[in-house]
PDB file of C-alpha atoms in Angstrom:
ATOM      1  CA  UNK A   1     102.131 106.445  64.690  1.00  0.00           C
ATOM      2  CA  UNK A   2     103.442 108.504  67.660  1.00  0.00           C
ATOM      3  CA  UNK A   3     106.478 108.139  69.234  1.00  0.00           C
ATOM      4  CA  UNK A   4     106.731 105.952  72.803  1.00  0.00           C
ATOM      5  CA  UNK A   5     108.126 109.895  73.984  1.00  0.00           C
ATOM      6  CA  UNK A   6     104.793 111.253  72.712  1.00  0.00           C
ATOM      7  CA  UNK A   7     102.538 108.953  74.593  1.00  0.00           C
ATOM      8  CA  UNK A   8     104.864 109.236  77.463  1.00  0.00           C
ATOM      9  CA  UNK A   9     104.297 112.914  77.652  1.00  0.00           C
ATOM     10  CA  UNK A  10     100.834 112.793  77.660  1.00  0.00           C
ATOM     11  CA  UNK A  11     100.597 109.583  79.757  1.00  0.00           C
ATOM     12  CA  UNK A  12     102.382 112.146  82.669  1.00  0.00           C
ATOM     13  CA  UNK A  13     100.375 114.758  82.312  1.00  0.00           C
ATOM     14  CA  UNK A  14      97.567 113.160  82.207  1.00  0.00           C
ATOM     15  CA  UNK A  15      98.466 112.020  85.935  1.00  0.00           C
ATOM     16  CA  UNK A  16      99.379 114.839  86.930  1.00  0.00           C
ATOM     17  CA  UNK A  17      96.407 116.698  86.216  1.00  0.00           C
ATOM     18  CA  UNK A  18      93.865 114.379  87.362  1.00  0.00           C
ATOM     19  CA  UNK A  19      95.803 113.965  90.885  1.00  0.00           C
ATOM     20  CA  UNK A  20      95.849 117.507  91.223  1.00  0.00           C
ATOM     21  CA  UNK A  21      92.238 117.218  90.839  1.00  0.00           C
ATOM     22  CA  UNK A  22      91.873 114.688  93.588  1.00  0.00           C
ATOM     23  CA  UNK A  23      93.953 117.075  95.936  1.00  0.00           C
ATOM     24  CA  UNK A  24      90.875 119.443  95.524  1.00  0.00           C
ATOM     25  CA  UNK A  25      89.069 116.524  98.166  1.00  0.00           C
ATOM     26  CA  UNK A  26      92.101 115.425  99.692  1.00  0.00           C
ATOM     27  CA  UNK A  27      91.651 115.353 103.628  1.00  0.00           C
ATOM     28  CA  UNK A  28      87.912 116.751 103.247  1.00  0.00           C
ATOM     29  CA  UNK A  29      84.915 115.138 104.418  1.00  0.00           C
ATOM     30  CA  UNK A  30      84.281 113.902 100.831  1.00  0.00           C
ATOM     31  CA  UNK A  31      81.040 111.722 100.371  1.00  0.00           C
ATOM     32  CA  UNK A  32      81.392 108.236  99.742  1.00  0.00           C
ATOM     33  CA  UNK A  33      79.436 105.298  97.905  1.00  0.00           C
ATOM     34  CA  UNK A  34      79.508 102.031  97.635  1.00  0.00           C
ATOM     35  CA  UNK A  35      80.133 100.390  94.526  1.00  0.00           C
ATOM     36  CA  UNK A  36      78.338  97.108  93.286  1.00  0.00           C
ATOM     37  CA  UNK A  37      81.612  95.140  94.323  1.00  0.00           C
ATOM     38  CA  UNK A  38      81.546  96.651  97.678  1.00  0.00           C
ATOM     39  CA  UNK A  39      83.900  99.026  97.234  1.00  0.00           C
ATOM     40  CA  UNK A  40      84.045 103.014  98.197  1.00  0.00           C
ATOM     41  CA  UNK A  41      83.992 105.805  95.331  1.00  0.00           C
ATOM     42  CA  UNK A  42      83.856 109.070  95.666  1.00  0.00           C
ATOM     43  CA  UNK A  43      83.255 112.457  93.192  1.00  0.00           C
ATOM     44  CA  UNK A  44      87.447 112.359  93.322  1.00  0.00           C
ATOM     45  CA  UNK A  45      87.490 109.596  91.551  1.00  0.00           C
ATOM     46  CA  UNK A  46      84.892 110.043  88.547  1.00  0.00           C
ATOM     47  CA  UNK A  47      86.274 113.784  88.279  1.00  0.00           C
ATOM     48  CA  UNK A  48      90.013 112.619  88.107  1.00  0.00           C
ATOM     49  CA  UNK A  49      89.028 109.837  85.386  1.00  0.00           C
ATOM     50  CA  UNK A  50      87.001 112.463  83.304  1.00  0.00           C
ATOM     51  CA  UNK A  51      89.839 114.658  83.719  1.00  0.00           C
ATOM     52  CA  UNK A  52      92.435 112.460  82.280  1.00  0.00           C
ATOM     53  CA  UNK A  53      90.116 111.047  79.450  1.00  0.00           C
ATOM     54  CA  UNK A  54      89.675 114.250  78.376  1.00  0.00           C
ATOM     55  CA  UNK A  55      93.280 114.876  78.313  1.00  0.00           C
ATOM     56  CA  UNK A  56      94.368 111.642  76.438  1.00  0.00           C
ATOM     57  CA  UNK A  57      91.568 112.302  74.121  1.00  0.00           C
ATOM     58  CA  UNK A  58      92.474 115.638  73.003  1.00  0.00           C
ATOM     59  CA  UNK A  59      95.591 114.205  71.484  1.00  0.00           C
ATOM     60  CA  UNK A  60      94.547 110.562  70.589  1.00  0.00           C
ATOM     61  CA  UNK A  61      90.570 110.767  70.182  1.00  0.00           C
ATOM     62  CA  UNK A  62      90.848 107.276  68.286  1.00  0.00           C
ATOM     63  CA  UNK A  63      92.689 105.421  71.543  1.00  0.00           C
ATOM     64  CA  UNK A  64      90.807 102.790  73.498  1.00  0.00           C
ATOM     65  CA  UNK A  65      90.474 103.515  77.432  1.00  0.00           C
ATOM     66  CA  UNK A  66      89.435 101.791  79.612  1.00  0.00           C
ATOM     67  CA  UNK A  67      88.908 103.324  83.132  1.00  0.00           C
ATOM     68  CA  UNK A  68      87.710 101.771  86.520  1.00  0.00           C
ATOM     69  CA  UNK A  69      84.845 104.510  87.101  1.00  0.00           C
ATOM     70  CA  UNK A  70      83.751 105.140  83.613  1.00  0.00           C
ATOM     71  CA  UNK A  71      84.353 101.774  82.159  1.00  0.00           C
ATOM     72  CA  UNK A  72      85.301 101.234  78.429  1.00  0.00           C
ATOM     73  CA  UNK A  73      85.450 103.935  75.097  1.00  0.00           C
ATOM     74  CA  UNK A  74      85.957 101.517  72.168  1.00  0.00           C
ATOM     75  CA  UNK A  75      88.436 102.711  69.300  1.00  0.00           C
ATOM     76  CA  UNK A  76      91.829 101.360  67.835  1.00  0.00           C
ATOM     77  CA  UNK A  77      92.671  98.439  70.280  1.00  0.00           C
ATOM     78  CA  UNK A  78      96.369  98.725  69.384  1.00  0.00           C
ATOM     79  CA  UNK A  79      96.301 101.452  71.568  1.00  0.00           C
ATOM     80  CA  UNK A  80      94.229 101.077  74.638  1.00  0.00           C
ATOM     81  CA  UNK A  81      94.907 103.142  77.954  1.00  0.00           C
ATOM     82  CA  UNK A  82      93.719 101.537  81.050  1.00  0.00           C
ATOM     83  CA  UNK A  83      93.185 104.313  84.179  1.00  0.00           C
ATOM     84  CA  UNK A  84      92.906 104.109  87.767  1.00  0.00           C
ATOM     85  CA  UNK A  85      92.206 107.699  88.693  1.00  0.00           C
ATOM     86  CA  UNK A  86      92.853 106.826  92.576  1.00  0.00           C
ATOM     87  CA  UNK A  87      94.280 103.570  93.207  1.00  0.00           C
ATOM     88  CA  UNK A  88      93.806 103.304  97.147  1.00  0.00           C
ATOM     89  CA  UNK A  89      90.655 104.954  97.381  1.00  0.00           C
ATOM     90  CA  UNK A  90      89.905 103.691 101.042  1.00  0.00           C
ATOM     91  CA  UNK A  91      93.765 104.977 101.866  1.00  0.00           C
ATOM     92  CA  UNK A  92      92.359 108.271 100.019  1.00  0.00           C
ATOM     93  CA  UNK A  93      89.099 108.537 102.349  1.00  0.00           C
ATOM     94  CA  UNK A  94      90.819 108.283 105.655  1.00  0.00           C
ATOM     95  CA  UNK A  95      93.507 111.021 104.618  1.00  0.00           C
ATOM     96  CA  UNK A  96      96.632 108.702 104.478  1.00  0.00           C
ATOM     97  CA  UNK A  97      98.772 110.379 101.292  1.00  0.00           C
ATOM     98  CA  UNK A  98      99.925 106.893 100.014  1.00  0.00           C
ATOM     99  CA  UNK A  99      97.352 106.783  97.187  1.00  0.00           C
ATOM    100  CA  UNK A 100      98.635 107.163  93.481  1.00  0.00           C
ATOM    101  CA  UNK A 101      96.636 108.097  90.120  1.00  0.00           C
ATOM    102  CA  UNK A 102      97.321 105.210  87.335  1.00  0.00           C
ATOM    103  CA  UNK A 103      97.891 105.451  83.876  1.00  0.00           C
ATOM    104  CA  UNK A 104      98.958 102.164  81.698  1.00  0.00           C
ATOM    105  CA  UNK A 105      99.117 102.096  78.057  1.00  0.00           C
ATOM    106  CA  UNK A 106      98.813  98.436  76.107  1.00  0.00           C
ATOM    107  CA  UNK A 107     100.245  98.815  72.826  1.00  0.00           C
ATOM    108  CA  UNK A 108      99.296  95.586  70.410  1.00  0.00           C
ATOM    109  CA  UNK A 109      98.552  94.086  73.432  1.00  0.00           C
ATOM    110  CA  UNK A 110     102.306  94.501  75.303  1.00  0.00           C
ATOM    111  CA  UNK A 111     102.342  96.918  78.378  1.00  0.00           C
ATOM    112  CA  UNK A 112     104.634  99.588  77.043  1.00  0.00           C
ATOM    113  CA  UNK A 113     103.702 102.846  78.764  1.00  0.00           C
ATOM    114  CA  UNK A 114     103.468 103.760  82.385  1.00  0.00           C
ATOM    115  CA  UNK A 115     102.475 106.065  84.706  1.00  0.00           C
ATOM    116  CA  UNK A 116     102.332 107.026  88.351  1.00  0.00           C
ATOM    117  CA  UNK A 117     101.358 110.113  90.411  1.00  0.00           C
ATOM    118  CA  UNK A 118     101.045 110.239  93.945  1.00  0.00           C
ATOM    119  CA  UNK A 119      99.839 113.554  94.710  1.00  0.00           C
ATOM    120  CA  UNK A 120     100.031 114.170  98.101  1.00  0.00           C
ATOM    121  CA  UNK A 121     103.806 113.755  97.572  1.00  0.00           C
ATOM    122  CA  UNK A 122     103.978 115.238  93.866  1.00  0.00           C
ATOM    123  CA  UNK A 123     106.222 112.144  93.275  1.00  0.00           C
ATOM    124  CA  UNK A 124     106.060 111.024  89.506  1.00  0.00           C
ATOM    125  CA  UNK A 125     107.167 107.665  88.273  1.00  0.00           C
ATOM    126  CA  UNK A 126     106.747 107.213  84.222  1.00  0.00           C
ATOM    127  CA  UNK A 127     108.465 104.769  81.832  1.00  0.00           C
ATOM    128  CA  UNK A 128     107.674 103.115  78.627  1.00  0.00           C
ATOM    129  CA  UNK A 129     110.092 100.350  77.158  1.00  0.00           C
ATOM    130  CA  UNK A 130     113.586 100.810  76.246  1.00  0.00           C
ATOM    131  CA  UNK A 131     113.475 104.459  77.680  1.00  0.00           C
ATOM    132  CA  UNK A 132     114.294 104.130  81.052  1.00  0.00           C
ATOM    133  CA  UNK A 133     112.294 104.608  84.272  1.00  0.00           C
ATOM    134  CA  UNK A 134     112.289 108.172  85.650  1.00  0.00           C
ATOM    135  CA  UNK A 135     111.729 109.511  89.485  1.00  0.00           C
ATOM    136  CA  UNK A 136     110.722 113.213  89.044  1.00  0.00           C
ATOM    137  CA  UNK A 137     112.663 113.012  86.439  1.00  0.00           C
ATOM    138  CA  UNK A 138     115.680 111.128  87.694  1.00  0.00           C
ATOM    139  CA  UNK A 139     116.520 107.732  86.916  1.00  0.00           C
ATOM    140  CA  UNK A 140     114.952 105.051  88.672  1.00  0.00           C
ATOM    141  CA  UNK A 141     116.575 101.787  89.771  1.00  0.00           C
ATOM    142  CA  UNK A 142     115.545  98.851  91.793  1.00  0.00           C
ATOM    143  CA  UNK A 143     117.471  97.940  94.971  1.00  0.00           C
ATOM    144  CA  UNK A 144     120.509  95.098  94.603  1.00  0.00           C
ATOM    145  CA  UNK A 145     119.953  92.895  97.730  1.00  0.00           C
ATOM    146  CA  UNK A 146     119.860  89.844  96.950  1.00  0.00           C
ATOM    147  CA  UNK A 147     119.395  88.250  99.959  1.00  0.00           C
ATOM    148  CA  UNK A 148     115.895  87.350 101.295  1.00  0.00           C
ATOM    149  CA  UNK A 149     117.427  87.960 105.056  1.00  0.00           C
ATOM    150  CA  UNK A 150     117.859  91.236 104.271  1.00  0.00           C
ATOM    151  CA  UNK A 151     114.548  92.570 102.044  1.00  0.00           C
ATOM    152  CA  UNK A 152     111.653  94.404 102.830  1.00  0.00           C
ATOM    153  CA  UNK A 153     108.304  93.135 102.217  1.00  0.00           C
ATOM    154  CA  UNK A 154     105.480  94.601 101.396  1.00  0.00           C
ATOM    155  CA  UNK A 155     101.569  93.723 101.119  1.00  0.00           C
ATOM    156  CA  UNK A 156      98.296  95.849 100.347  1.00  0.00           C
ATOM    157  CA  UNK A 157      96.038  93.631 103.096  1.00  0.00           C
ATOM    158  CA  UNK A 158      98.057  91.352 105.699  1.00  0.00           C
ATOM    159  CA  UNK A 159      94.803  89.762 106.248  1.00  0.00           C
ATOM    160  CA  UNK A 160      93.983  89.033 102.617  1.00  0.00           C
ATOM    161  CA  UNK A 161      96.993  87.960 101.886  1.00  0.00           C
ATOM    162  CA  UNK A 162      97.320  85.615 104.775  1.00  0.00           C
ATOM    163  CA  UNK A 163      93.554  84.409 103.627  1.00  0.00           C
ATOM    164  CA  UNK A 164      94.832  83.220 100.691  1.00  0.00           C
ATOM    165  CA  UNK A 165      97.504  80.946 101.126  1.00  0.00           C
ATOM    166  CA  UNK A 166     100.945  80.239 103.665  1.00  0.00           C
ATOM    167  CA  UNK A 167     103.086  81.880 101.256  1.00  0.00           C
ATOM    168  CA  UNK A 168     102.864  85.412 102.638  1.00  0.00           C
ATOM    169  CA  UNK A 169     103.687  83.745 106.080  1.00  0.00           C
ATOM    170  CA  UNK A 170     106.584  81.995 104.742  1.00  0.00           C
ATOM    171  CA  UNK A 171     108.211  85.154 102.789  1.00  0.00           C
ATOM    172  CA  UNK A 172     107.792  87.370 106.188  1.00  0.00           C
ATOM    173  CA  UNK A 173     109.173  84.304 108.296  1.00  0.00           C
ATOM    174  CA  UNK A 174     112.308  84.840 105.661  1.00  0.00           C
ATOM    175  CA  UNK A 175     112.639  88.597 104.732  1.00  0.00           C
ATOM    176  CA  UNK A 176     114.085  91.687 107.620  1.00  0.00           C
ATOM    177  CA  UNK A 177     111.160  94.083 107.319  1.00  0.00           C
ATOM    178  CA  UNK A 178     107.399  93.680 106.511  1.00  0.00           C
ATOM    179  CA  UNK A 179     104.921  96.808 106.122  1.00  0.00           C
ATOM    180  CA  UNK A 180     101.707  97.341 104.339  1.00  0.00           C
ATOM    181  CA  UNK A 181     102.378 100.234 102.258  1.00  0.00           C
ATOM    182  CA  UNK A 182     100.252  99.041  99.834  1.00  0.00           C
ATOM    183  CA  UNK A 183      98.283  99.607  96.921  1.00  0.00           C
ATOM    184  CA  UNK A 184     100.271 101.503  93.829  1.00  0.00           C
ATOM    185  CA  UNK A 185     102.810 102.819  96.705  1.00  0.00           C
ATOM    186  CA  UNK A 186     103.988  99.052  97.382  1.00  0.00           C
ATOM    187  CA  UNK A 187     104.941  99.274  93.075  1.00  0.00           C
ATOM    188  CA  UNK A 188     106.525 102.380  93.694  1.00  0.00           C
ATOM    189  CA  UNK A 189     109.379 101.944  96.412  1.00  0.00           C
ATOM    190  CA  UNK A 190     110.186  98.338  95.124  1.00  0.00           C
ATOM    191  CA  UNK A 191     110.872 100.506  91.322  1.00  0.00           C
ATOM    192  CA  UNK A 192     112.915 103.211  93.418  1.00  0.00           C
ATOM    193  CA  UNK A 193     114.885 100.597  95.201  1.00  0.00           C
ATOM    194  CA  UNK A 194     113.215 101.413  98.594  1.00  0.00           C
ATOM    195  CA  UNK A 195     111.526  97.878  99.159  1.00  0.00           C
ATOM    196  CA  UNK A 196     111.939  94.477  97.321  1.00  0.00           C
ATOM    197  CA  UNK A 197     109.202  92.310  97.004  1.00  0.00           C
ATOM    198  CA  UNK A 198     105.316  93.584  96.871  1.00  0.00           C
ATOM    199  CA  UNK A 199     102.826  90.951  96.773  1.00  0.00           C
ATOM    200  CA  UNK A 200      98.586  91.423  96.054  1.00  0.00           C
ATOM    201  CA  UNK A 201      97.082  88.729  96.371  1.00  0.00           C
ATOM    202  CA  UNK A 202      94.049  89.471  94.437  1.00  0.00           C
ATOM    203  CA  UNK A 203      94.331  92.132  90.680  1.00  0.00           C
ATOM    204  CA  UNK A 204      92.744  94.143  88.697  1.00  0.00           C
ATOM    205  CA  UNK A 205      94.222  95.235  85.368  1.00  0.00           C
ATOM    206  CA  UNK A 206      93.487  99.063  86.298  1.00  0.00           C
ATOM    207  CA  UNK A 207      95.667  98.717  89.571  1.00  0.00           C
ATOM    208  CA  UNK A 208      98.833  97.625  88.143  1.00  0.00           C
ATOM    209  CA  UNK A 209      98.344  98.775  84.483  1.00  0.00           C
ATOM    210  CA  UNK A 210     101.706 100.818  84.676  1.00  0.00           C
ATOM    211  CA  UNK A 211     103.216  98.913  86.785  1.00  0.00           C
ATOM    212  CA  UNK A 212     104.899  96.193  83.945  1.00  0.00           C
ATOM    213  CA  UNK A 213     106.727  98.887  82.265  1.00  0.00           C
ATOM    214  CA  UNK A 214     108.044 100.628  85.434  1.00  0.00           C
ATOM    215  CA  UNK A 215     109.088  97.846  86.899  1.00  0.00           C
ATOM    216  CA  UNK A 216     111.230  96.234  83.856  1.00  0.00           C
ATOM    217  CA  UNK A 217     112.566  99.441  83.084  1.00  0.00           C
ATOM    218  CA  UNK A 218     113.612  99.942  86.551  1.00  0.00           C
ATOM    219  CA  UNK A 219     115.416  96.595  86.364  1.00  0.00           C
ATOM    220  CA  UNK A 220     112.912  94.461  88.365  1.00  0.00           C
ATOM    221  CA  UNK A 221     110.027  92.432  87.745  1.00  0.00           C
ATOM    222  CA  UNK A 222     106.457  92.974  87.698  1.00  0.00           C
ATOM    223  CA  UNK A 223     104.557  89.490  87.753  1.00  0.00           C
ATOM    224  CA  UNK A 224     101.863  86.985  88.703  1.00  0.00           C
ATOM    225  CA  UNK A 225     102.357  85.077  91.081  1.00  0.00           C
ATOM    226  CA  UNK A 226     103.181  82.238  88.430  1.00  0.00           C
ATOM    227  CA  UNK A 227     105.565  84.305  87.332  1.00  0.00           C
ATOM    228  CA  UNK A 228     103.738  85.688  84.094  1.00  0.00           C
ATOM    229  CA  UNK A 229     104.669  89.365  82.733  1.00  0.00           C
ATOM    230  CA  UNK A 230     100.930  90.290  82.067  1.00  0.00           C
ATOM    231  CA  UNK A 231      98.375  93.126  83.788  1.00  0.00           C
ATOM    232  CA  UNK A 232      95.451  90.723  83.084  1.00  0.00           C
ATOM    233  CA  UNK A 233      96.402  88.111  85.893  1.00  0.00           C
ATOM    234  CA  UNK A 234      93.891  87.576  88.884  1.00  0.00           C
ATOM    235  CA  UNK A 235      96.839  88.130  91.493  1.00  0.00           C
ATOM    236  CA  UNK A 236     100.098  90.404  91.309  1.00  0.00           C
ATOM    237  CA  UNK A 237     103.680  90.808  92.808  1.00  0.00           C
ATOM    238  CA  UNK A 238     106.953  92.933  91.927  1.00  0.00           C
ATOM    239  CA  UNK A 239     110.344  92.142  93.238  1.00  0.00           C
ATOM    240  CA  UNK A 240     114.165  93.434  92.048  1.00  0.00           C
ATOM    241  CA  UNK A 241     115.720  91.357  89.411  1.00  0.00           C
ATOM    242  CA  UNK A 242     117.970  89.694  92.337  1.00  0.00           C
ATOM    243  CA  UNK A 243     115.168  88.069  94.313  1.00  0.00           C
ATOM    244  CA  UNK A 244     113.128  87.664  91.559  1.00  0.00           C
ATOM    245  CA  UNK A 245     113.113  83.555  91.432  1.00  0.00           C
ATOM    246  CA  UNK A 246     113.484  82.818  94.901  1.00  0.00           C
ATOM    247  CA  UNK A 247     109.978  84.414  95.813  1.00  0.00           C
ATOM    248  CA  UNK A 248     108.630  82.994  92.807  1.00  0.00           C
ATOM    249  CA  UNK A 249     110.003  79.461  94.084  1.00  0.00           C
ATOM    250  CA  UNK A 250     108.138  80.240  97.655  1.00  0.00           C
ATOM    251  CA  UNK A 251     105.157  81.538  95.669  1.00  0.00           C
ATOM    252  CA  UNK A 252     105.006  78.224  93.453  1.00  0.00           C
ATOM    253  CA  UNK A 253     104.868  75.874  96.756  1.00  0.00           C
ATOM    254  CA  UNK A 254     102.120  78.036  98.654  1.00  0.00           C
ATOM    255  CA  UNK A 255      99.187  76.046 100.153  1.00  0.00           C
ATOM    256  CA  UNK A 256      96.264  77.677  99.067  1.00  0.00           C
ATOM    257  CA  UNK A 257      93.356  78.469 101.810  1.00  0.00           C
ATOM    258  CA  UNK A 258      90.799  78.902  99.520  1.00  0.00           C
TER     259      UNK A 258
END
C-alpha cells in the first residue's frame, strides 16, 4: 500500500503539471464548445486531464479515476482519484487567473488526499489527513473570527445562489464583506484564512473533490449544506471551525425557491 506522503507527492505534481499545461492557452483566443450540460470546454481542459492521468497512472496504473472530461477508468475502487483539470473554465475563457486544477483522492471511500493548483498564481494547496495542510509549502490555517459581523462571504454565482433559496440573502444581510471569488478559489482563501464561509449552491464531486481534506486539515469545514462531510452532495459550502454551526443553523432554516 503506499504511503498518504506517496500519493500526496504525486497528487501535487500531477497539478502542477497539468496547470502548466493549461497556461499554454491561458489568455489566448482558445476555441470553445459546448458540452451536453451546457457548459464550455476547451482543448485546455481534455489536454490537462490526459496530462495528469497519465501522470497518476505511471505510478498507480491499477487506481480508479474519474475525470470530468474523460469520464471514468475502472480499477481498484479503494483508490479512486477524481480530477477537475480546470475548475472555472468560463473564469479560464475570459482570462480572469482565479481558476484552479483539482485533484481529490477517495481512499475506501473517505476523502483523504487533496490537491489544488492555481496556475496563473503558481499557488499550491495539498493535504491528505493527519498531515497537515500546506500553502506552497507552508502551513495552512483557517481564519479565527468567529463572529458573523465580521466574515467574508463568498459565492461562485450571486444569482444562482439567490435562485435557490433566502439563505444566501440572509448570511450577506449578517456577514462584513461579500465577493464572488468563486469556483475552487472561494475553497482556497477560506483554507488560508483569507475568507470564512464559501457557499455553492449546486456540486459536482469533481469540483470540490480536494476540497474535504484541505479544509479539515486546515482546521475548517468542508460540507453540505446539511452539514454532511461528503464530495458526493448535490450542493457545497466551507467555513472556519468558529462559524461553522451558525451558518449551518441559517442554512437549515432557508426557504427554498425551487
Amino acid at each position: 500500500m503506499p504511503s498518504l506522503r506517496e500519493l500526496l507527492d504525486v497528487a501535487t505534481e500531477a497539478a502542477y503539471l497539468g496547470g502548466r499545461r493549461t497556461l499554454a492557452y491561458f489568455g489566448a483566443d482558445v476555441q470553445v464548445e459546448t458540452k451536453g450540460d451546457a457548459t464550455p470546454v476547451t482543448r485546455a481542459d481534455r489536454e490537462a486531464e490526459t496530462i495528469i492521468r497519465d501522470y497518476i497512472g505511471r505510478y498507480f496504473p491499477s487506481h480508479t479515476i474519474i475525470g470530468e472530461e474523460h469520464g471514468e477508468q475502472k480499477g481498484d475502487a479503494d483508490y479512486r482519484w477524481i480530477i477537475d483539470p480546470i475548475d472555472g473554465t468560463k473564469t479560464f475563457i475570459h482570462g480572469v487567473p482565479f481558476y484552479g486544477v483539482l485533484i481529490g483522492l477517495e481512499i475506501k471511500g473517505e476523502a483523504s488526499v487533496g490537491a489544488v493548483y492555481l496556475p496563473a498564481f503558481d499557488e499550491m494547496l495539498a493535504a491528505a489527513n493527519g498531515l497537515g495542510c500546506s500553502w506552497n509549502g507552508r502551513p495552512a490555517q483557517v481564519s479565527k473570527v468567529d463572529n458573523l459581523a465580521d466574515a467574508t462571504l463568498l459565492t461562485t454565482s450571486v444569482t444562482s445562489a439567490m435562485k435557490r433559496s433566502n439563505a444566501y440573502e440572509t448570511l450577506v444581510s449578517k456577514t462584513k464583506l461579500q465577493r464572488t471569488w468563486g469556483d475552487c478559489y472561494g475553497y482556497v482563501l477560506v483554507a488560508t484564512g483569507r475568507a470564512e464561509i464559501m457557499l455553492d449552491p449546486a456540486m459536482n464531486p469533481w469540483d470540490c473533490a480536494p476540497m474535504l481534506p484541505i479544509l479539515r486539515e486546515a482546521g475548517g469545514h468542508f460540507t453540505t449544506w446539511a452539514g454532511e462531510a461528503t464530495i458526493w452532495g448535490a450542493d457545497g459550502m466551507a467555513t472556519n471551525a468558529a462559524l461553522h454551526q451558525e451558518v449551518l443553523a441559517i442554512l437549515a432554516t432557508e426557504q427554498r425557491h425551487i
